[in-house]
Tab-separated table of C-alpha atoms in Angstrom:
chain	number	residue	atom	x	y	z
A	41	ILE	CA	6.007	-60.462	-15.538
A	42	GLY	CA	6.989	-57.220	-13.885
A	43	ASP	CA	9.363	-56.031	-16.613
A	44	GLU	CA	6.767	-55.320	-19.303
A	45	PHE	CA	7.723	-51.625	-19.251
A	46	SER	CA	11.486	-52.189	-19.119
A	47	VAL	CA	13.939	-50.859	-21.725
A	48	THR	CA	14.068	-54.325	-23.332
A	49	HIS	CA	10.398	-54.130	-24.213
A	50	SER	CA	10.302	-50.451	-25.211
A	51	ILE	CA	12.962	-50.134	-27.916
A	52	ASN	CA	12.855	-50.893	-31.620
A	53	THR	CA	9.099	-51.285	-31.536
A	54	LYS	CA	7.030	-50.218	-34.549
A	55	VAL	CA	3.248	-50.248	-34.701
A	56	ASN	CA	1.350	-49.613	-37.945
A	57	ALA	CA	-1.603	-47.818	-36.424
A	58	VAL	CA	-3.138	-44.339	-36.260
A	59	LEU	CA	-3.434	-42.808	-32.787
A	60	THR	CA	-6.092	-40.138	-32.273
A	61	LEU	CA	-5.995	-38.022	-29.116
A	62	GLN	CA	-9.086	-36.173	-28.007
A	63	CYS	CA	-8.169	-33.327	-25.683
A	64	GLU	CA	-10.528	-31.353	-23.473
A	65	PRO	CA	-8.668	-28.218	-22.334
A	66	PHE	CA	-11.800	-26.907	-20.607
A	67	ALA	CA	-12.799	-30.092	-18.835
A	68	TYR	CA	-13.537	-28.189	-15.613
A	69	GLY	CA	-15.614	-25.395	-17.118
A	70	ALA	CA	-16.889	-23.954	-20.371
A	71	GLU	CA	-14.444	-21.841	-22.371
A	72	GLU	CA	-16.508	-18.683	-22.037
A	73	THR	CA	-16.310	-18.803	-18.230
A	74	ILE	CA	-12.573	-18.165	-18.247
A	75	GLN	CA	-11.863	-16.307	-21.492
A	76	ASN	CA	-10.623	-12.748	-20.989
A	77	TYR	CA	-11.318	-10.473	-23.950
A	78	VAL	CA	-9.053	-7.623	-22.771
A	79	LYS	CA	-5.812	-7.404	-24.746
A	80	ASP	CA	-2.540	-6.946	-22.807
A	81	ALA	CA	-4.661	-7.295	-19.676
A	82	GLY	CA	-1.663	-7.376	-17.331
A	83	PHE	CA	0.333	-4.702	-19.199
A	84	GLU	CA	3.073	-7.281	-19.721
A	85	LEU	CA	3.981	-6.483	-23.325
A	86	ALA	CA	7.257	-4.590	-23.027
A	87	GLY	CA	8.316	-4.363	-26.666
A	88	THR	CA	5.133	-2.539	-27.677
A	89	ALA	CA	4.178	-1.118	-24.281
A	90	LEU	CA	0.510	-0.076	-23.964
A	91	SER	CA	-0.029	-0.312	-27.733
A	92	ASP	CA	-3.425	-1.950	-27.105
A	93	TRP	CA	-4.439	0.916	-24.813
A	94	THR	CA	-5.264	4.333	-26.312
A	95	GLU	CA	-4.096	7.347	-24.324
A	96	SER	CA	-6.423	10.285	-23.675
A	97	LYS	CA	-5.460	13.332	-21.597
A	98	THR	CA	-7.556	16.444	-21.097
A	99	GLY	CA	-5.658	17.376	-17.937
A	100	ASN	CA	-2.017	17.435	-16.902
A	101	GLY	CA	-0.295	14.146	-16.205
A	102	THR	CA	1.216	10.961	-17.603
A	103	THR	CA	0.361	7.350	-18.419
A	104	ALA	CA	3.073	4.670	-18.530
A	105	ARG	CA	3.887	0.981	-18.137
A	106	ASP	CA	5.399	0.513	-14.683
A	107	THR	CA	7.497	-2.413	-13.438
A	108	ASP	CA	7.798	-1.412	-9.775
A	109	VAL	CA	4.201	-2.101	-8.726
A	110	LYS	CA	2.101	-5.061	-9.954
A	111	LYS	CA	-0.527	-7.569	-8.879
A	112	ASP	CA	0.962	-10.379	-11.011
A	113	GLY	CA	3.588	-10.662	-13.707
A	114	LYS	CA	6.109	-7.911	-14.308
A	115	ALA	CA	4.173	-4.701	-14.857
A	116	SER	CA	1.117	-2.506	-14.352
A	117	LEU	CA	-0.378	0.690	-15.758
A	118	LYS	CA	0.612	3.866	-13.896
A	119	LEU	CA	-1.634	6.930	-14.152
A	120	VAL	CA	-0.441	10.245	-12.727
A	121	MET	CA	-2.461	13.486	-12.592
A	122	THR	CA	-0.870	16.841	-11.805
A	123	SER	CA	-2.573	20.207	-11.317
A	124	SER	CA	-5.713	19.512	-13.365
A	125	ASP	CA	-9.102	21.216	-13.411
A	126	ASP	CA	-12.545	19.817	-12.618
A	127	ASP	CA	-13.693	16.988	-14.958
A	128	GLU	CA	-10.319	16.671	-16.701
A	129	VAL	CA	-8.964	13.130	-17.117
A	130	ILE	CA	-5.769	11.112	-17.498
A	131	GLU	CA	-6.856	7.908	-19.234
A	132	ARG	CA	-6.059	4.738	-21.175
A	133	SER	CA	-8.858	2.912	-23.006
A	134	GLN	CA	-9.472	-0.135	-25.179
A	135	VAL	CA	-12.322	-0.964	-27.549
A	136	LEU	CA	-13.741	-4.483	-27.144
A	137	LEU	CA	-15.271	-5.523	-30.478
A	138	ASP	CA	-16.659	-8.870	-29.255
A	139	VAL	CA	-19.458	-7.231	-27.262
A	140	ASP	CA	-22.995	-7.403	-28.679
A	141	ALA	CA	-26.431	-6.218	-27.590
A	142	GLY	CA	-28.222	-8.433	-25.083
A	143	GLU	CA	-25.083	-10.208	-23.862
A	144	VAL	CA	-24.165	-10.198	-20.160
A	145	TRP	CA	-20.599	-9.087	-19.372
A	146	SER	CA	-18.535	-8.556	-16.231
A	147	PHE	CA	-15.418	-6.436	-15.759
A	148	GLN	CA	-12.738	-5.979	-13.129
A	149	CYS	CA	-9.348	-4.430	-12.481
A	150	TRP	CA	-7.005	-4.160	-9.508
A	151	VAL	CA	-5.826	-0.725	-8.344
A	152	ARG	CA	-3.280	0.579	-5.877
A	153	VAL	CA	-4.127	4.181	-5.042
A	154	ASP	CA	-1.038	5.985	-3.784
A	155	ALA	CA	-2.428	9.530	-3.662
A	156	LEU	CA	-5.634	11.401	-4.520
A	157	SER	CA	-6.572	15.026	-4.097
A	158	ASN	CA	-9.729	16.322	-5.763
A	159	CYS	CA	-9.872	13.318	-8.103
A	160	LYS	CA	-11.077	9.712	-8.312
A	161	VAL	CA	-10.017	6.418	-9.907
A	162	VAL	CA	-12.539	5.194	-12.482
A	163	MET	CA	-13.208	2.037	-14.496
A	164	GLU	CA	-15.925	2.813	-17.044
A	165	LEU	CA	-17.822	0.735	-19.599
A	166	ASP	CA	-18.629	3.216	-22.351
A	167	TYR	CA	-21.438	1.893	-24.588
A	168	ASN	CA	-21.786	5.272	-26.319
A	169	THR	CA	-25.524	5.166	-25.640
A	170	GLY	CA	-25.911	7.296	-22.511
A	171	THR	CA	-26.251	4.172	-20.332
A	172	ASP	CA	-22.575	3.816	-19.458
A	173	VAL	CA	-21.452	1.923	-16.334
A	174	GLU	CA	-18.899	3.380	-13.930
A	175	VAL	CA	-17.205	2.088	-10.780
A	176	SER	CA	-14.796	4.313	-8.887
A	177	THR	CA	-12.897	4.837	-5.661
A	178	THR	CA	-11.450	7.768	-3.749
A	179	THR	CA	-9.871	5.620	-1.040
A	180	VAL	CA	-6.099	5.940	-0.772
A	181	ASN	CA	-4.286	2.674	0.040
A	182	ALA	CA	-0.636	2.744	-0.998
A	183	SER	CA	0.142	-0.697	0.444
A	184	ASP	CA	-2.381	-2.998	-1.283
A	185	LEU	CA	-4.073	-3.485	-4.634
A	186	VAL	CA	-7.866	-3.686	-4.361
A	187	LYS	CA	-10.550	-4.664	-6.855
A	188	LEU	CA	-12.888	-2.472	-8.864
A	189	THR	CA	-15.621	-4.794	-10.117
A	190	SER	CA	-18.703	-4.395	-12.294
A	191	ASN	CA	-20.656	-7.661	-12.610
A	192	ASN	CA	-23.753	-8.673	-14.557
A	193	ASN	CA	-23.945	-5.888	-17.150
A	194	THR	CA	-26.486	-6.445	-19.915
A	195	VAL	CA	-25.329	-4.746	-23.112
A	196	PRO	CA	-27.908	-2.202	-24.389
A	197	GLY	CA	-29.729	-2.754	-27.674
A	198	SER	CA	-27.937	-1.922	-30.960
A	199	VAL	CA	-24.516	-1.907	-29.231
A	200	THR	CA	-21.754	-3.836	-31.059
A	201	GLN	CA	-18.743	-2.813	-28.972
A	202	VAL	CA	-17.779	-1.257	-25.651
A	203	THR	CA	-14.901	1.039	-24.747
A	204	LEU	CA	-13.250	0.048	-21.472
A	205	ARG	CA	-11.790	3.177	-19.843
A	206	LEU	CA	-9.285	3.312	-16.963
A	207	ARG	CA	-8.685	6.813	-15.671
A	208	LEU	CA	-7.982	9.417	-13.059
A	209	GLU	CA	-10.782	11.989	-13.153
A	210	ALA	CA	-10.647	15.404	-11.480
A	211	THR	CA	-13.605	16.203	-9.219
A	212	ASP	CA	-12.455	19.781	-8.560
A	213	ASP	CA	-9.688	22.160	-9.575
A	214	SER	CA	-6.048	21.621	-8.541
A	215	ALA	CA	-6.505	17.853	-8.781
A	216	THR	CA	-3.574	15.456	-8.307
A	217	GLY	CA	-3.283	11.687	-8.042
A	218	THR	CA	-1.242	8.533	-8.618
A	219	VAL	CA	-2.700	5.070	-9.233
A	220	TYR	CA	-1.443	1.703	-10.493
A	221	VAL	CA	-3.804	-0.600	-12.429
A	222	ASP	CA	-3.282	-4.320	-13.122
A	223	ASN	CA	-5.095	-7.566	-14.101
A	224	VAL	CA	-7.921	-6.087	-16.149
A	225	ILE	CA	-10.668	-8.610	-16.933
A	226	GLY	CA	-13.579	-8.557	-19.372
A	227	VAL	CA	-15.586	-11.791	-19.509
A	228	LEU	CA	-18.813	-12.896	-21.156
A	229	ALA	CA	-20.365	-14.004	-17.877
A	230	SER	CA	-22.621	-12.782	-15.081
A	231	ALA	CA	-19.672	-12.481	-12.683
A	232	VAL	CA	-15.899	-12.184	-12.854
A	233	PRO	CA	-14.160	-15.524	-12.108
A	234	VAL	CA	-12.345	-15.849	-8.801
A	235	ALA	CA	-9.097	-16.875	-10.511
A	236	TRP	CA	-7.165	-14.346	-12.585
A	237	ALA	CA	-7.749	-14.891	-16.322
A	238	SER	CA	-5.178	-13.460	-18.688
A	239	TYR	CA	-5.710	-12.567	-22.343
A	240	TYR	CA	-6.610	-15.555	-24.498
A	241	ILE	CA	-4.209	-14.850	-27.408
A	242	LEU	CA	-0.444	-14.806	-26.881
A	243	THR	CA	1.928	-13.020	-29.249
A	244	ASN	CA	5.107	-14.860	-30.205
A	245	HIS	CA	8.247	-13.571	-28.511
A	246	GLN	CA	6.248	-11.401	-26.102
A	247	ALA	CA	6.371	-11.870	-22.353
A	248	ASP	CA	3.126	-12.634	-20.551
A	249	ASP	CA	4.080	-13.834	-17.090
A	250	THR	CA	0.515	-13.355	-15.871
A	251	GLN	CA	-0.467	-16.615	-17.602
């Protein structure tokens, strides 16, 4: 006794039996509490940078994947506005097709606001019904990333999708600004989870260090 797990007893052993393993990957919580429905949520995909995020610009400026500033992983979204007029925007957006009427969703992103003049940083849930949800900030903080959060949003009736918009929006003429956005979350839950949840589908040969 005492050597039952030794090499002598572990080699050349064959057992004619079927082994069935039952795995519970979500043993500490239901799947829906941690599933993030936002694609390329950390802007990590380098080979097809921002391909899941549609660009929209009515003002002057740029949108780009940036590797100098990030919350996690290797990259973030950088929005820059230059000399734009009131209500003009520099934006990236993504349509979430999994959203249906009556469901409760929560959204969040992290932002580092390096500079703002006559503009604001906005995360918007566009239901295309006139009942859109918007959270924004005009606070400049070039040293830290802070959260923009919108919890407990009940989807209006007849809605089958939502457009998640991240933008710089001019509040007056001669607007300028620079902001970095990272770790975007969209969950089917009444509140955003405390832990960062990355996108639930990985693409082969693509980096996603935010996992």
